[in-house]
Coordinates of C-alpha atoms and ligand atoms in Angstrom, one line a residue:
X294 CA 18.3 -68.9 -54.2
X295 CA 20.8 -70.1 -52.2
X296 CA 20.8 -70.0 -48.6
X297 CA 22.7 -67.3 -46.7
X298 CA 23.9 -67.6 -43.3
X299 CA 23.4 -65.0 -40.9
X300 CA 26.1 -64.5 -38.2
X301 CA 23.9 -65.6 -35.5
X302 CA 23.4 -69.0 -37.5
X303 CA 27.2 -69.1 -37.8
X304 CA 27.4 -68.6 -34.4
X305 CA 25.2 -70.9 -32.9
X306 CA 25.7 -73.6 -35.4
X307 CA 29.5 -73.2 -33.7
X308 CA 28.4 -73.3 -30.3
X309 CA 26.5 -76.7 -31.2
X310 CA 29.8 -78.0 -32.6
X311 CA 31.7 -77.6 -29.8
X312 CA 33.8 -74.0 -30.8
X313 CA 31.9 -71.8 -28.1
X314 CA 30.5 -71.2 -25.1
X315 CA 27.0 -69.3 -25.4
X316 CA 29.1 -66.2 -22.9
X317 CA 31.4 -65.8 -26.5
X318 CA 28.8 -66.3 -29.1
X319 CA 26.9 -63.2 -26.9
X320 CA 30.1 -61.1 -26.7
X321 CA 30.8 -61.7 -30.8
X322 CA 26.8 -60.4 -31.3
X323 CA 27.5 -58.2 -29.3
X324 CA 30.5 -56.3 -30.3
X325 CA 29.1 -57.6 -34.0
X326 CA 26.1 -54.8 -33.2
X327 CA 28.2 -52.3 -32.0
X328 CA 30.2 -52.6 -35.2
X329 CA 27.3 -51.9 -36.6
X330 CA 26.2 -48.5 -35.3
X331 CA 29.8 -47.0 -35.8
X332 CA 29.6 -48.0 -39.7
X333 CA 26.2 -46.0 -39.7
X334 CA 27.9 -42.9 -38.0
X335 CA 30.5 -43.4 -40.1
X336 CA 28.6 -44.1 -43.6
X337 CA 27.2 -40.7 -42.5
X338 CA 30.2 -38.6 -43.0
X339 CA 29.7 -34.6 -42.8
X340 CA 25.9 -34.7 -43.2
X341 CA 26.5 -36.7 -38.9
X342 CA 28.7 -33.9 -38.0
X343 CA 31.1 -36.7 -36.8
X344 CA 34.2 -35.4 -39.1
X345 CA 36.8 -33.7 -38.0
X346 CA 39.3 -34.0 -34.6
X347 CA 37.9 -34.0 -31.0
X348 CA 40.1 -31.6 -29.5
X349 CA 41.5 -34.2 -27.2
X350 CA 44.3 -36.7 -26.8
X351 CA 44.4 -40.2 -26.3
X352 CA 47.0 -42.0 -24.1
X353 CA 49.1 -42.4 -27.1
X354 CA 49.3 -38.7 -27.4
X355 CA 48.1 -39.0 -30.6
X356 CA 44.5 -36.6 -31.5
X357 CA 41.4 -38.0 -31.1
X358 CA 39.1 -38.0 -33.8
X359 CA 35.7 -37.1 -33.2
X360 CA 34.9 -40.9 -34.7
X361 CA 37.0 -42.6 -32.2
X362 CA 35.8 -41.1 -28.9
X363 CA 31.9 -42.2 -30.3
X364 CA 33.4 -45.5 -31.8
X365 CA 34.8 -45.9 -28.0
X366 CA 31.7 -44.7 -26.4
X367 CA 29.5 -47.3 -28.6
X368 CA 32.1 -50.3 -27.7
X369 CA 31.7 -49.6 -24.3
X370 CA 28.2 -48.8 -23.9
X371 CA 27.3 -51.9 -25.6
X372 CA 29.4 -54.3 -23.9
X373 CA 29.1 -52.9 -20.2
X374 CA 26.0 -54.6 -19.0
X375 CA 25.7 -58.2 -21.2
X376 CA 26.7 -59.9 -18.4
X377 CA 29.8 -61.7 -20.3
X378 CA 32.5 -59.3 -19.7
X379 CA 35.0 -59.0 -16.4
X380 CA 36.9 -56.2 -18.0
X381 CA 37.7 -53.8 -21.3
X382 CA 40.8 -52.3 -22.6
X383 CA 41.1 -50.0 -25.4
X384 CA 43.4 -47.9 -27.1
X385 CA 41.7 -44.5 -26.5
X386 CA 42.3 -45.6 -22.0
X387 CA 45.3 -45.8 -20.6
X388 CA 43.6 -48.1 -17.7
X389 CA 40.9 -51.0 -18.3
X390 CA 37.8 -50.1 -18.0
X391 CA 35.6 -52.0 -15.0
X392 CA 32.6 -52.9 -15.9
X393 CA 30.0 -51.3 -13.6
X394 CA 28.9 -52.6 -10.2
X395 CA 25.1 -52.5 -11.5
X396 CA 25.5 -55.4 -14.6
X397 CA 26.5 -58.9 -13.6
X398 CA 30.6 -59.7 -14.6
X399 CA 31.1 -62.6 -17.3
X400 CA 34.8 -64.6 -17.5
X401 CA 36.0 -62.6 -20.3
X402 CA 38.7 -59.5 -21.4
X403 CA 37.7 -57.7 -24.0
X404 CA 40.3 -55.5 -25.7
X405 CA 39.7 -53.2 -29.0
X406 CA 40.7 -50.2 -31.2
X407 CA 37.8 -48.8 -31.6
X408 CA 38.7 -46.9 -34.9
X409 CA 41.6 -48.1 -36.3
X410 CA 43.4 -46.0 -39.1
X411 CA 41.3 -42.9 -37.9
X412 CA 43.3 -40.4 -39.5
X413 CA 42.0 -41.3 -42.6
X414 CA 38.4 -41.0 -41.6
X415 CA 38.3 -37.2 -43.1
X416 CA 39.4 -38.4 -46.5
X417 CA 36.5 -41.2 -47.0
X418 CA 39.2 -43.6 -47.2
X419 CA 38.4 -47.3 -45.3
X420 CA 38.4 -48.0 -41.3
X421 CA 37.8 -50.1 -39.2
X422 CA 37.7 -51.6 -35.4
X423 CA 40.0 -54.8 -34.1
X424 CA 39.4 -56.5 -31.2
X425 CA 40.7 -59.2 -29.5
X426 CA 39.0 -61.4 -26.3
X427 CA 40.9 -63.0 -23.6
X428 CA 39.7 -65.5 -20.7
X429 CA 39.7 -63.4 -17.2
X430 CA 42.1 -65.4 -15.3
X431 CA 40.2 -67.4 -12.6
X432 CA 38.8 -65.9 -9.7
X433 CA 40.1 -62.5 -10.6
X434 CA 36.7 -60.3 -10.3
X435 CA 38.2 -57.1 -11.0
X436 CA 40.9 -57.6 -13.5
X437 CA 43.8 -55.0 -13.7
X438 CA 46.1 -54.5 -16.4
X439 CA 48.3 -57.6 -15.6
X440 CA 45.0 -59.7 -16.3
X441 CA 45.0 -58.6 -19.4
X442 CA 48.5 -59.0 -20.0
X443 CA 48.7 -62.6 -22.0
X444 CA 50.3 -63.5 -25.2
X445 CA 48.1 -63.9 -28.6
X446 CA 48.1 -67.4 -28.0
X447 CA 45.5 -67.4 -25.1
X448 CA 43.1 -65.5 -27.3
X449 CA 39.7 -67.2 -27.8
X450 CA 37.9 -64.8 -30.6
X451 CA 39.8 -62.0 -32.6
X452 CA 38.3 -59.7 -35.4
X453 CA 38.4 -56.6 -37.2
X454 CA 35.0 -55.1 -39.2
X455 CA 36.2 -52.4 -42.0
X456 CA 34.1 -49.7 -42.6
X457 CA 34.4 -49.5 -46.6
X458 CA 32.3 -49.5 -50.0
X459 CA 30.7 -52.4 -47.6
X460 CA 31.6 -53.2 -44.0
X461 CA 32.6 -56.5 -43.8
X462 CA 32.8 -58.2 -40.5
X463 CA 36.5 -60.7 -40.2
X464 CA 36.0 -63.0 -37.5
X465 CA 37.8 -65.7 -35.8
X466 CA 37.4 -68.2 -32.7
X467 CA 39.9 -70.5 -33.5
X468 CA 38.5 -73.1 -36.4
X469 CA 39.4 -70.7 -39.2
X470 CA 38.6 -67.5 -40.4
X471 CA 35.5 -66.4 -41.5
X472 CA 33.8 -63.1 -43.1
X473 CA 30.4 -61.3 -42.7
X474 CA 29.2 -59.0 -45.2
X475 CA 26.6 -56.2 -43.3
X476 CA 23.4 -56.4 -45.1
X477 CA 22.1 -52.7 -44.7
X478 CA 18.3 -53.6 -45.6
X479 CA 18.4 -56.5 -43.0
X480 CA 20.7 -54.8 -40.3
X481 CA 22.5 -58.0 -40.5
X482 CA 25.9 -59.8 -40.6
X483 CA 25.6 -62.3 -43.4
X484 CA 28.2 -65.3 -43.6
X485 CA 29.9 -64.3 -47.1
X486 CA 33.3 -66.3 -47.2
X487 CA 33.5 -69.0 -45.3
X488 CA 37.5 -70.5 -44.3
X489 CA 39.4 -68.1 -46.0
X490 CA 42.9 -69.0 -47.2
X491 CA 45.9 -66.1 -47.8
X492 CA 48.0 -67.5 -50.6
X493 CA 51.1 -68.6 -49.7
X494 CA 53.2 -66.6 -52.0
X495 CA 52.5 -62.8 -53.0
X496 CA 54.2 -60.2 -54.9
X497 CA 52.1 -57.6 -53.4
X498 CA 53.4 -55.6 -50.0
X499 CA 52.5 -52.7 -48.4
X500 CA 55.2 -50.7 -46.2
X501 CA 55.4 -47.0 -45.6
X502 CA 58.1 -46.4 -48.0
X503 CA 58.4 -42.9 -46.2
X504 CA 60.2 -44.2 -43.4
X505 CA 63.1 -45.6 -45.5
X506 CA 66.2 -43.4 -43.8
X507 CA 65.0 -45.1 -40.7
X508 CA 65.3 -48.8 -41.6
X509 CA 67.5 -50.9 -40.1
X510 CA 69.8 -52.6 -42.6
X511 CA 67.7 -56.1 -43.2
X512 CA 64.4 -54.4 -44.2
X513 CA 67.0 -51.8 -46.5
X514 CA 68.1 -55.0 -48.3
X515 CA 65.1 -56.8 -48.2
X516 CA 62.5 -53.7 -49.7
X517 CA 65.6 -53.4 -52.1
X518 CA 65.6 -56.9 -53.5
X519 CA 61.7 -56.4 -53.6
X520 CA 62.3 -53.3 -55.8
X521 CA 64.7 -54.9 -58.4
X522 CA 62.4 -57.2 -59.2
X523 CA 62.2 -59.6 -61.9
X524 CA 66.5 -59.1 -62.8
X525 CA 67.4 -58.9 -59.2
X526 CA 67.8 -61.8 -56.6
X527 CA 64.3 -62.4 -56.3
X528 CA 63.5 -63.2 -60.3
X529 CA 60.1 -61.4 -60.3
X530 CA 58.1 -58.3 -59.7
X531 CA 56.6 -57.1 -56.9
X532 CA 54.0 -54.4 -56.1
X533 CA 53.9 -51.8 -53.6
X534 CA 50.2 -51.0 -52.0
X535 CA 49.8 -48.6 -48.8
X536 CA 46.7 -47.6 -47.5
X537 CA 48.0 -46.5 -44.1
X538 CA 45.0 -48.1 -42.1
X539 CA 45.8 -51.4 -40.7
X540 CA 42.2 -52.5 -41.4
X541 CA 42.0 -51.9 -44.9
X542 CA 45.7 -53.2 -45.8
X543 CA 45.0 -56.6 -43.7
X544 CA 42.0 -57.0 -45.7
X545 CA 43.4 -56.6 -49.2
X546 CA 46.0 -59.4 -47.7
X547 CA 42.9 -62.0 -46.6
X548 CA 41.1 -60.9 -49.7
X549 CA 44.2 -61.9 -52.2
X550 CA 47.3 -62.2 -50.1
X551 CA 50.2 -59.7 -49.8
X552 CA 52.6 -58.5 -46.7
X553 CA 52.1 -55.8 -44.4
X554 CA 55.3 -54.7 -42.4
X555 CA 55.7 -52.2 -40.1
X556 CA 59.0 -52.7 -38.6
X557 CA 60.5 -51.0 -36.1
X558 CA 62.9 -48.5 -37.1
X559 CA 65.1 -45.9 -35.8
X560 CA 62.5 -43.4 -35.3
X561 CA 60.2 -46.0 -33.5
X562 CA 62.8 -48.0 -31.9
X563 CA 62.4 -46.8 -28.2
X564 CA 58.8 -47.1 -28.0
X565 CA 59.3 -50.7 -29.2
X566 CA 57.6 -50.4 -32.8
X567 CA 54.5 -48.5 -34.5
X568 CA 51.6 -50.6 -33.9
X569 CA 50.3 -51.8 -30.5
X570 CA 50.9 -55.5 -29.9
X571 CA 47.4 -56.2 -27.3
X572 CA 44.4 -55.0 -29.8
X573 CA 46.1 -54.4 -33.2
X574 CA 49.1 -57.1 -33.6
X575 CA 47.4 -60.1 -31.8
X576 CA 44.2 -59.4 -33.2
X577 CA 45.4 -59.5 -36.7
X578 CA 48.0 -62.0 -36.0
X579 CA 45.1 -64.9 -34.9
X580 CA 42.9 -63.9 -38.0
X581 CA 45.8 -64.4 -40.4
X582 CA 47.6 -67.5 -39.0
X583 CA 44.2 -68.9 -39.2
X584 CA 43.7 -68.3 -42.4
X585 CA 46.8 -69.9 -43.4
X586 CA 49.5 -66.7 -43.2
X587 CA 52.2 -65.8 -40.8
X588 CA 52.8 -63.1 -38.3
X589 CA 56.1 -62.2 -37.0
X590 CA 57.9 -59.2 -35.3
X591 CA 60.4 -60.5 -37.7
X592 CA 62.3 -62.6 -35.0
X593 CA 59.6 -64.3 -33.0
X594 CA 55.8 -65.4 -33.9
X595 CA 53.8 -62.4 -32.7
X596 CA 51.2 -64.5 -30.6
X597 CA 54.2 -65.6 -28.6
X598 CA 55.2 -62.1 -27.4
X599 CA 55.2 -61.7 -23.9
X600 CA 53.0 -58.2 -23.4
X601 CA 54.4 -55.9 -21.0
X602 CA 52.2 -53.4 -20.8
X603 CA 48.4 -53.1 -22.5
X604 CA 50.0 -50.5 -25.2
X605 CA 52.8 -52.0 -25.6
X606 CA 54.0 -51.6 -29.3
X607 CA 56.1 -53.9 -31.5
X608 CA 57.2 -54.6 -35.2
X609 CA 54.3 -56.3 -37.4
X610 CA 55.3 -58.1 -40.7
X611 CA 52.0 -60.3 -41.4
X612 CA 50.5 -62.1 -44.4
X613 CA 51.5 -64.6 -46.8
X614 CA 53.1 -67.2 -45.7
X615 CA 56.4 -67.4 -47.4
X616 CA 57.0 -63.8 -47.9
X617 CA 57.0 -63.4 -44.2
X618 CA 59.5 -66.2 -43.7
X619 CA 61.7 -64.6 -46.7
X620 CA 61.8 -61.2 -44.0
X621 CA 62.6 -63.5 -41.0
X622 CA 65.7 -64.8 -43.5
X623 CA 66.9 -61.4 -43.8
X624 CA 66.2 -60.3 -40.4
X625 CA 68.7 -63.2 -39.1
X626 CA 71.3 -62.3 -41.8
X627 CA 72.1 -58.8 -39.2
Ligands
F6P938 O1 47.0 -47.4 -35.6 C1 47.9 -47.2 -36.4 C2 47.7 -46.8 -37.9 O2 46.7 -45.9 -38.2 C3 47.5 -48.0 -38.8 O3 46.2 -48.3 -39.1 C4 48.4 -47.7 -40.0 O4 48.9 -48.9 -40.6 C5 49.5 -46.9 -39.3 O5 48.9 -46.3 -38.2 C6 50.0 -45.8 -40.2 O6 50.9 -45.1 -39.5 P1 51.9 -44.0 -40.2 O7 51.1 -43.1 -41.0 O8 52.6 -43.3 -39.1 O9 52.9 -44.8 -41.1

């Protein structure tokens, strides 16, 4: 049999080559181990009695699930007193979170969505939570939002973990990205693609078609060359797939390439985009650039976005390389 790799092998093998400091290879087991209690309340379903909405609203006024106020609670819970944590931001707070006077304070920002794609979470369709870890900015003790405030580029570890037929932790720290496949018997994250590489090319994209009045004219023209396939300007076929959940539609790109694009659009404009640049764009944005793709608000590399706020949204087009710079072509043709 041939050996596997557990992620705490993976991990401290990394720390011996230089990639980590032992504070980061604790925060990844860490938030690796909190992954794995939400996928057991989630692989639970009804018979948990976690289905269904919370009755409350989270600072995006969107409902609360009853999944993402536990997935929160878990996050947070398990990340409080480790010792390697300054601070925690998440998408269900409008404020960071300090961590409590009784635990020692570590160097690093953490900053998540717990539950990403939540509204799916009734139909059994795939989840997951993204996170993203930032420095604390020296001798800031108690970090307020304009500590967390840095662009994708200072990240130091970014992941997601989808909750799906098998949760599968996506993990990177800078030297590539890597995948972890939850071994239910064992309770453990096993090391199950190592260096994973999107294609560069794709005929696969996933948009919410829905939304089409509300395009501006580049996307109109470039989703319509897309469509005309083979006999129009592009000279082949493409392939629509949506899954509305982030998670799940980033993973179907680092499992065989594709683009996911979620521009920004007349209904969206105002608020700056759909998706939130600090623990959903960034996140993803590390994790696919270092897998060999691209991610773009369509004008400027996402990790170079200055953030001015901690839910601060802008327009994601991510994934295979040269599909992303054919959007960016259009994008400059307005
Ligand atoms: O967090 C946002 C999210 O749930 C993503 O996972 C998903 O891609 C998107 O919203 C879908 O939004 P909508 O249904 O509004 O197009």
């Amino acid at each position: 049999m041939s050996q596997r790799t557990p992620l705490t092998r993976f991990l401290i093998e990394a720390e011996r080559a230089g990639q980590m400091t032992p504070e980061l290879r604790l925060l990844i087991e860490v938030v690796a181990r909190a992954c794995k209690s939400i996928s057991n309340a989630i692989s639970k379903g009804a018979l948990g009695g976690v289905l269904g909405d919370a009755g409350t609203g989270n600072v995006q006024g969107e409902a609360q699930k009853k999944l993402d106020v536990l997935s929160n609670e878990i996050l947070l819970e398990a990340n409080a007193w480790g010792g390697h944590l300054a601070g925690i931001a998440s998408e269900e707070m409008e404020e960071p979170h300090p961590i409590p006077d009784a635990y020692p304070k570590g160097n690093f920002l953490l900053l998540f969505d717990p539950l990403d794609g939540s509204s799916n979470i009734d139909v059994n369709v795939s989840v997951g939570t993204i996170f993203s870890v930032l420095r604390c900015p020296d001798g800031v003790t108690e970090p307020a939002t304009e500590h967390f405030l840095q662009p994708g580029t200072a990240q130091v570890a970014a992941g997601y973990t989808i909750y799906g037929p098998s949760t599968v932790l996506v993990l990177t720290v800078g030297h590539g990205t890597h995948a972890f496949t939850l071994d239910r018997e064992l309770g453990t994250f096993i090391l199950t693609q190592r260096d994973i590489r999107v294609p560069e090319d794709t005929q696969e994209y996933a948009i919410n078609a829905s939304n089409q009045r509300h395009w501006d004219a580049h996307v109109q023209r470039y989703i319509g060359d897309l469509l005309a396939g083979k006999t129009g300007p592009r000279g082949k076929d493409f392939n629509t797939r949506w899954i509305a959940s982030m998670v799940a539609d980033v993973h179907r790109i680092m499992t065989r390439g594709g683009t996911f694009m979620y521009p920004a659009d007349a209904k969206c404009r105002e608020k700056g985009g759909r998706l939130r640049l600090m623990y959903e764009a960034n996140p993803m944005a590390f994790l696919v650039e270092q897998a060999g793709g691209a991610a773009t608000t369509g004008t400027q590399r996402m990790m170079e976005v200055t953030p001015t706020g901690l839910h601060m949204r802008v327009p994601v087009i991510l994934g295979s390389k040269n599909e992303v710079a054919q959007f960016e072509r259009y994008a400059r043709e307005d």
